[in-house]
Amino acid sequence: FSSSDHSSSPMSPEEEEIFNKLRGVDIFDHEQGLILLRKMTRSSEDLRVSLCTDRILSFLRSLLVSRYNLVQTNAAASLVNLSLEKQNKVKIVRSGFVPLLIDVLKSGTTEAQEHVAGALFSLALEDENKMVIGVLGAVEPLLHALRSSESE
């Protein structure tokens, strides 16, 4: 499958509900969509797999770097949940998240940084991702974030 095949694939009712909120222009809709995504993916393996679509990942990429703390935090937490499934780990890294995660580690809110650190650790459990995460420079900011969270 190429990524274009996925974008035309039919949406599940859950994805459609989240997608319609995330594509809105209102920041409140974005928050609601992310909270919904975060809740749905917290404990359901099936939803973590079925909601890790190119469409949802595309929104998460832009919302992860939002200047709104709640949006950024919920985007990061949702990504952690999605990253828990083995089959999502490589897809997330290949979707270009690592540089964004590093940005959040360096300049995000404390809560978003904690989620992002969790996401990077989760993603690095997949051998194929380890080198990418290292090469893209995540190790140093990750260690820095860990050190600064210990000193609080």
mmCIF file of N, CA, C and O in Angstrom, residues 15-81:
data_model
loop_
_atom_site.group_PDB
_atom_site.id
_atom_site.type_symbol
_atom_site.label_atom_id
_atom_site.label_comp_id
_atom_site.label_asym_id
_atom_site.label_seq_id
_atom_site.Cartn_x
_atom_site.Cartn_y
_atom_site.Cartn_z
ATOM 1 N N GLU A 15 -13.085 7.194 13.708
ATOM 2 C CA GLU A 15 -12.164 8.094 13.027
ATOM 3 C C GLU A 15 -12.911 9.298 12.471
ATOM 4 O O GLU A 15 -12.444 10.431 12.563
ATOM 5 N N GLU A 16 -14.081 9.056 11.921
ATOM 6 C CA GLU A 16 -14.855 10.152 11.334
ATOM 7 C C GLU A 16 -15.220 11.191 12.391
ATOM 8 O O GLU A 16 -15.122 12.398 12.158
ATOM 9 N N GLU A 17 -15.625 10.717 13.562
ATOM 10 C CA GLU A 17 -15.994 11.627 14.641
ATOM 11 C C GLU A 17 -14.799 12.505 15.049
ATOM 12 O O GLU A 17 -14.916 13.722 15.199
ATOM 13 N N ILE A 18 -13.634 11.881 15.195
ATOM 14 C CA ILE A 18 -12.421 12.623 15.575
ATOM 15 C C ILE A 18 -11.979 13.529 14.428
ATOM 16 O O ILE A 18 -11.680 14.712 14.631
ATOM 17 N N PHE A 19 -11.957 12.985 13.219
ATOM 18 C CA PHE A 19 -11.539 13.731 12.033
ATOM 19 C C PHE A 19 -12.356 15.012 11.874
ATOM 20 O O PHE A 19 -11.805 16.089 11.625
ATOM 21 N N ASN A 20 -13.680 14.902 12.035
ATOM 22 C CA ASN A 20 -14.543 16.076 11.850
ATOM 23 C C ASN A 20 -14.251 17.163 12.875
ATOM 24 O O ASN A 20 -14.392 18.349 12.581
ATOM 25 N N LYS A 21 -13.850 16.786 14.084
ATOM 26 C CA LYS A 21 -13.486 17.792 15.095
ATOM 27 C C LYS A 21 -12.115 18.395 14.790
ATOM 28 O O LYS A 21 -11.921 19.602 14.884
ATOM 29 N N LEU A 22 -11.156 17.550 14.416
ATOM 30 C CA LEU A 22 -9.794 18.035 14.182
ATOM 31 C C LEU A 22 -9.690 18.926 12.955
ATOM 32 O O LEU A 22 -8.833 19.797 12.889
ATOM 33 N N ARG A 23 -10.553 18.708 11.978
ATOM 34 C CA ARG A 23 -10.440 19.519 10.762
ATOM 35 C C ARG A 23 -11.177 20.846 10.893
ATOM 36 O O ARG A 23 -11.109 21.694 10.007
ATOM 37 N N GLY A 24 -11.896 21.024 11.997
ATOM 38 C CA GLY A 24 -12.595 22.294 12.202
ATOM 39 C C GLY A 24 -11.608 23.445 12.383
ATOM 40 O O GLY A 24 -10.412 23.236 12.568
ATOM 41 N N VAL A 25 -12.119 24.657 12.326
ATOM 42 C CA VAL A 25 -11.235 25.816 12.474
ATOM 43 C C VAL A 25 -11.163 26.280 13.923
ATOM 44 O O VAL A 25 -10.268 27.030 14.301
ATOM 45 N N ASP A 26 -12.093 25.823 14.728
ATOM 46 C CA ASP A 26 -12.189 26.275 16.112
ATOM 47 C C ASP A 26 -11.242 25.491 17.017
ATOM 48 O O ASP A 26 -11.222 24.262 16.992
ATOM 49 N N ILE A 27 -10.480 26.196 17.816
ATOM 50 C CA ILE A 27 -9.523 25.569 18.729
ATOM 51 C C ILE A 27 -10.247 24.655 19.725
ATOM 52 O O ILE A 27 -9.732 23.618 20.130
ATOM 53 N N PHE A 28 -11.474 25.023 20.082
ATOM 54 C CA PHE A 28 -12.263 24.184 20.996
ATOM 55 C C PHE A 28 -12.543 22.816 20.360
ATOM 56 O O PHE A 28 -12.475 21.789 21.023
ATOM 57 N N ASP A 29 -12.859 22.814 19.050
ATOM 58 C CA ASP A 29 -13.072 21.546 18.337
ATOM 59 C C ASP A 29 -11.807 20.695 18.350
ATOM 60 O O ASP A 29 -11.863 19.477 18.529
ATOM 61 N N HIS A 30 -10.657 21.354 18.147
ATOM 62 C CA HIS A 30 -9.388 20.621 18.167
ATOM 63 C C HIS A 30 -9.192 19.958 19.532
ATOM 64 O O HIS A 30 -8.837 18.781 19.615
ATOM 65 N N GLU A 31 -9.420 20.728 20.588
ATOM 66 C CA GLU A 31 -9.284 20.185 21.950
ATOM 67 C C GLU A 31 -10.214 18.994 22.154
ATOM 68 O O GLU A 31 -9.794 17.953 22.655
ATOM 69 N N GLN A 32 -11.477 19.155 21.749
ATOM 70 C CA GLN A 32 -12.457 18.081 21.932
ATOM 71 C C GLN A 32 -12.076 16.841 21.138
ATOM 72 O O GLN A 32 -12.191 15.716 21.633
ATOM 73 N N GLY A 33 -11.609 17.044 19.918
ATOM 74 C CA GLY A 33 -11.198 15.921 19.075
ATOM 75 C C GLY A 33 -10.016 15.175 19.668
ATOM 76 O O GLY A 33 -9.965 13.943 19.659
ATOM 77 N N LEU A 34 -9.062 15.933 20.202
ATOM 78 C CA LEU A 34 -7.876 15.307 20.806
ATOM 79 C C LEU A 34 -8.218 14.587 22.108
ATOM 80 O O LEU A 34 -7.691 13.507 22.378
ATOM 81 N N ILE A 35 -9.092 15.184 22.897
ATOM 82 C CA ILE A 35 -9.508 14.537 24.152
ATOM 83 C C ILE A 35 -10.210 13.219 23.826
ATOM 84 O O ILE A 35 -9.974 12.197 24.465
ATOM 85 N N LEU A 36 -11.043 13.250 22.789
ATOM 86 C CA LEU A 36 -11.740 12.044 22.349
ATOM 87 C C LEU A 36 -10.736 10.984 21.874
ATOM 88 O O LEU A 36 -10.827 9.811 22.251
ATOM 89 N N LEU A 37 -9.775 11.400 21.054
ATOM 90 C CA LEU A 37 -8.747 10.485 20.557
ATOM 91 C C LEU A 37 -7.950 9.900 21.719
ATOM 92 O O LEU A 37 -7.697 8.693 21.778
ATOM 93 N N ARG A 38 -7.592 10.756 22.654
ATOM 94 C CA ARG A 38 -6.808 10.318 23.808
ATOM 95 C C ARG A 38 -7.584 9.285 24.634
ATOM 96 O O ARG A 38 -7.039 8.260 25.032
ATOM 97 N N LYS A 39 -8.872 9.554 24.859
ATOM 98 C CA LYS A 39 -9.702 8.622 25.639
ATOM 99 C C LYS A 39 -9.885 7.305 24.907
ATOM 100 O O LYS A 39 -9.781 6.235 25.500
ATOM 101 N N MET A 40 -10.208 7.388 23.611
ATOM 102 C CA MET A 40 -10.477 6.175 22.839
ATOM 103 C C MET A 40 -9.249 5.270 22.753
ATOM 104 O O MET A 40 -9.373 4.053 22.714
ATOM 105 N N THR A 41 -8.068 5.877 22.699
ATOM 106 C CA THR A 41 -6.845 5.083 22.504
ATOM 107 C C THR A 41 -6.168 4.723 23.818
ATOM 108 O O THR A 41 -5.162 4.024 23.816
ATOM 109 N N ARG A 42 -6.726 5.185 24.935
ATOM 110 C CA ARG A 42 -6.087 4.928 26.226
ATOM 111 C C ARG A 42 -6.028 3.433 26.529
ATOM 112 O O ARG A 42 -5.001 2.923 26.947
ATOM 113 N N SER A 43 -7.140 2.727 26.322
ATOM 114 C CA SER A 43 -7.167 1.326 26.736
ATOM 115 C C SER A 43 -7.539 0.346 25.630
ATOM 116 O O SER A 43 -7.481 -0.858 25.846
ATOM 117 N N SER A 44 -7.906 0.821 24.459
ATOM 118 C CA SER A 44 -8.333 -0.088 23.396
ATOM 119 C C SER A 44 -7.231 -0.313 22.368
ATOM 120 O O SER A 44 -6.890 0.583 21.598
ATOM 121 N N GLU A 45 -6.691 -1.534 22.352
ATOM 122 C CA GLU A 45 -5.661 -1.863 21.352
ATOM 123 C C GLU A 45 -6.217 -1.722 19.943
ATOM 124 O O GLU A 45 -5.553 -1.203 19.050
ATOM 125 N N ASP A 46 -7.441 -2.206 19.731
ATOM 126 C CA ASP A 46 -8.039 -2.156 18.396
ATOM 127 C C ASP A 46 -8.159 -0.723 17.892
ATOM 128 O O ASP A 46 -7.850 -0.430 16.736
ATOM 129 N N LEU A 47 -8.600 0.181 18.774
ATOM 130 C CA LEU A 47 -8.743 1.578 18.355
ATOM 131 C C LEU A 47 -7.378 2.234 18.151
ATOM 132 O O LEU A 47 -7.222 3.091 17.284
ATOM 133 N N ARG A 48 -6.383 1.836 18.948
ATOM 134 C CA ARG A 48 -5.034 2.390 18.723
ATOM 135 C C ARG A 48 -4.551 2.042 17.322
ATOM 136 O O ARG A 48 -3.912 2.861 16.654
ATOM 137 N N VAL A 49 -4.859 0.830 16.864
ATOM 138 C CA VAL A 49 -4.446 0.427 15.519
ATOM 139 C C VAL A 49 -5.319 1.112 14.465
ATOM 140 O O VAL A 49 -4.811 1.700 13.515
ATOM 141 N N SER A 50 -6.640 1.065 14.647
ATOM 142 C CA SER A 50 -7.527 1.587 13.598
ATOM 143 C C SER A 50 -7.498 3.114 13.497
ATOM 144 O O SER A 50 -7.833 3.671 12.452
ATOM 145 N N LEU A 51 -7.098 3.798 14.558
ATOM 146 C CA LEU A 51 -7.051 5.270 14.512
ATOM 147 C C LEU A 51 -5.669 5.818 14.161
ATOM 148 O O LEU A 51 -5.484 7.027 14.074
ATOM 149 N N CYS A 52 -4.696 4.947 13.946
ATOM 150 C CA CYS A 52 -3.363 5.414 13.549
ATOM 151 C C CYS A 52 -3.331 5.509 12.021
ATOM 152 O O CYS A 52 -2.581 4.821 11.340
ATOM 153 N N THR A 53 -4.178 6.389 11.491
ATOM 154 C CA THR A 53 -4.292 6.557 10.036
ATOM 155 C C THR A 53 -3.479 7.768 9.591
ATOM 156 O O THR A 53 -3.140 8.643 10.397
ATOM 157 N N ASP A 54 -3.199 7.812 8.300
ATOM 158 C CA ASP A 54 -2.477 8.969 7.762
ATOM 159 C C ASP A 54 -3.241 10.264 8.030
ATOM 160 O O ASP A 54 -2.642 11.306 8.297
ATOM 161 N N ARG A 55 -4.571 10.194 7.956
ATOM 162 C CA ARG A 55 -5.386 11.396 8.191
ATOM 163 C C ARG A 55 -5.210 11.904 9.619
ATOM 164 O O ARG A 55 -4.983 13.102 9.841
ATOM 165 N N ILE A 56 -5.337 10.996 10.582
ATOM 166 C CA ILE A 56 -5.219 11.391 11.995
ATOM 167 C C ILE A 56 -3.786 11.828 12.297
ATOM 168 O O ILE A 56 -3.565 12.852 12.966
ATOM 169 N N LEU A 57 -2.805 11.094 11.781
ATOM 170 C CA LEU A 57 -1.398 11.458 12.028
ATOM 171 C C LEU A 57 -1.085 12.834 11.447
ATOM 172 O O LEU A 57 -0.337 13.609 12.041
ATOM 173 N N SER A 58 -1.676 13.146 10.312
ATOM 174 C CA SER A 58 -1.449 14.447 9.693
ATOM 175 C C SER A 58 -1.926 15.581 10.612
ATOM 176 O O SER A 58 -1.228 16.582 10.802
ATOM 177 N N PHE A 59 -3.100 15.415 11.209
ATOM 178 C CA PHE A 59 -3.589 16.421 12.153
ATOM 179 C C PHE A 59 -2.700 16.470 13.395
ATOM 180 O O PHE A 59 -2.384 17.552 13.892
ATOM 181 N N LEU A 60 -2.309 15.303 13.889
ATOM 182 C CA LEU A 60 -1.476 15.273 15.098
ATOM 183 C C LEU A 60 -0.156 16.010 14.881
ATOM 184 O O LEU A 60 0.337 16.669 15.784
ATOM 185 N N ARG A 61 0.415 15.891 13.678
ATOM 186 C CA ARG A 61 1.679 16.591 13.408
ATOM 187 C C ARG A 61 1.519 18.091 13.599
ATOM 188 O O ARG A 61 2.356 18.741 14.209
ATOM 189 N N SER A 62 0.435 18.651 13.064
ATOM 190 C CA SER A 62 0.269 20.105 13.198
ATOM 191 C C SER A 62 -0.156 20.495 14.615
ATOM 192 O O SER A 62 0.255 21.543 15.121
ATOM 193 N N LEU A 63 -0.964 19.665 15.279
ATOM 194 C CA LEU A 63 -1.458 20.026 16.609
ATOM 195 C C LEU A 63 -0.399 19.830 17.699
ATOM 196 O O LEU A 63 -0.451 20.475 18.737
ATOM 197 N N LEU A 64 0.577 18.978 17.418
ATOM 198 C CA LEU A 64 1.655 18.737 18.378
ATOM 199 C C LEU A 64 2.490 20.005 18.596
ATOM 200 O O LEU A 64 3.061 20.196 19.663
ATOM 201 N N VAL A 65 2.546 20.851 17.597
ATOM 202 C CA VAL A 65 3.336 22.084 17.724
ATOM 203 C C VAL A 65 2.436 23.309 17.928
ATOM 204 O O VAL A 65 2.860 24.440 17.725
ATOM 205 N N SER A 66 1.206 23.065 18.368
ATOM 206 C CA SER A 66 0.266 24.152 18.638
ATOM 207 C C SER A 66 0.790 25.037 19.762
ATOM 208 O O SER A 66 1.463 24.568 20.682
ATOM 209 N N ARG A 67 0.465 26.317 19.690
ATOM 210 C CA ARG A 67 0.878 27.217 20.782
ATOM 211 C C ARG A 67 -0.106 27.139 21.949
ATOM 212 O O ARG A 67 0.099 27.761 22.979
ATOM 213 N N TYR A 68 -1.178 26.389 21.777
ATOM 214 C CA TYR A 68 -2.146 26.215 22.864
ATOM 215 C C TYR A 68 -1.744 25.007 23.712
ATOM 216 O O TYR A 68 -1.662 23.893 23.209
ATOM 217 N N ASN A 69 -1.496 25.257 24.999
ATOM 218 C CA ASN A 69 -0.975 24.208 25.881
ATOM 219 C C ASN A 69 -1.836 22.954 25.906
ATOM 220 O O ASN A 69 -1.315 21.840 25.826
ATOM 221 N N LEU A 70 -3.155 23.138 26.036
ATOM 222 C CA LEU A 70 -4.043 21.972 26.123
ATOM 223 C C LEU A 70 -4.012 21.146 24.845
ATOM 224 O O LEU A 70 -4.030 19.919 24.891
ATOM 225 N N VAL A 71 -3.966 21.828 23.719
ATOM 226 C CA VAL A 71 -3.934 21.137 22.430
ATOM 227 C C VAL A 71 -2.627 20.358 22.310
ATOM 228 O O VAL A 71 -2.618 19.171 21.983
ATOM 229 N N GLN A 72 -1.519 21.015 22.606
ATOM 230 C CA GLN A 72 -0.219 20.365 22.501
ATOM 231 C C GLN A 72 -0.128 19.156 23.443
ATOM 232 O O GLN A 72 0.309 18.073 23.049
ATOM 233 N N THR A 73 -0.582 19.319 24.668
ATOM 234 C CA THR A 73 -0.527 18.236 25.657
ATOM 235 C C THR A 73 -1.379 17.051 25.231
ATOM 236 O O THR A 73 -0.934 15.901 25.299
ATOM 237 N N ASN A 74 -2.599 17.305 24.772
ATOM 238 C CA ASN A 74 -3.477 16.211 24.356
ATOM 239 C C ASN A 74 -3.000 15.548 23.069
ATOM 240 O O ASN A 74 -3.173 14.340 22.892
ATOM 241 N N ALA A 75 -2.384 16.321 22.185
ATOM 242 C CA ALA A 75 -1.810 15.732 20.966
ATOM 243 C C ALA A 75 -0.662 14.797 21.350
ATOM 244 O O ALA A 75 -0.550 13.674 20.840
ATOM 245 N N ALA A 76 0.189 15.252 22.272
ATOM 246 C CA ALA A 76 1.331 14.435 22.706
ATOM 247 C C ALA A 76 0.847 13.164 23.414
ATOM 248 O O ALA A 76 1.358 12.070 23.166
ATOM 249 N N ALA A 77 -0.152 13.305 24.283
ATOM 250 C CA ALA A 77 -0.678 12.141 25.006
ATOM 251 C C ALA A 77 -1.338 11.148 24.048
ATOM 252 O O ALA A 77 -1.178 9.929 24.206
ATOM 253 N N SER A 78 -2.041 11.655 23.053
ATOM 254 C CA SER A 78 -2.664 10.773 22.053
ATOM 255 C C SER A 78 -1.600 10.010 21.283
ATOM 256 O O SER A 78 -1.754 8.818 20.994
ATOM 257 N N LEU A 79 -0.501 10.705 20.963
ATOM 258 C CA LEU A 79 0.577 10.051 20.228
ATOM 259 C C LEU A 79 1.216 8.941 21.070
ATOM 260 O O LEU A 79 1.542 7.877 20.551
ATOM 261 N N VAL A 80 1.369 9.189 22.364
ATOM 262 C CA VAL A 80 1.894 8.143 23.256
ATOM 263 C C VAL A 80 0.999 6.913 23.163
ATOM 264 O O VAL A 80 1.476 5.789 22.975
ATOM 265 N N ASN A 81 -0.309 7.116 23.277
ATOM 266 C CA ASN A 81 -1.244 5.990 23.220
ATOM 267 C C ASN A 81 -1.112 5.227 21.903
ATOM 268 O O ASN A 81 -1.044 3.995 21.896
#
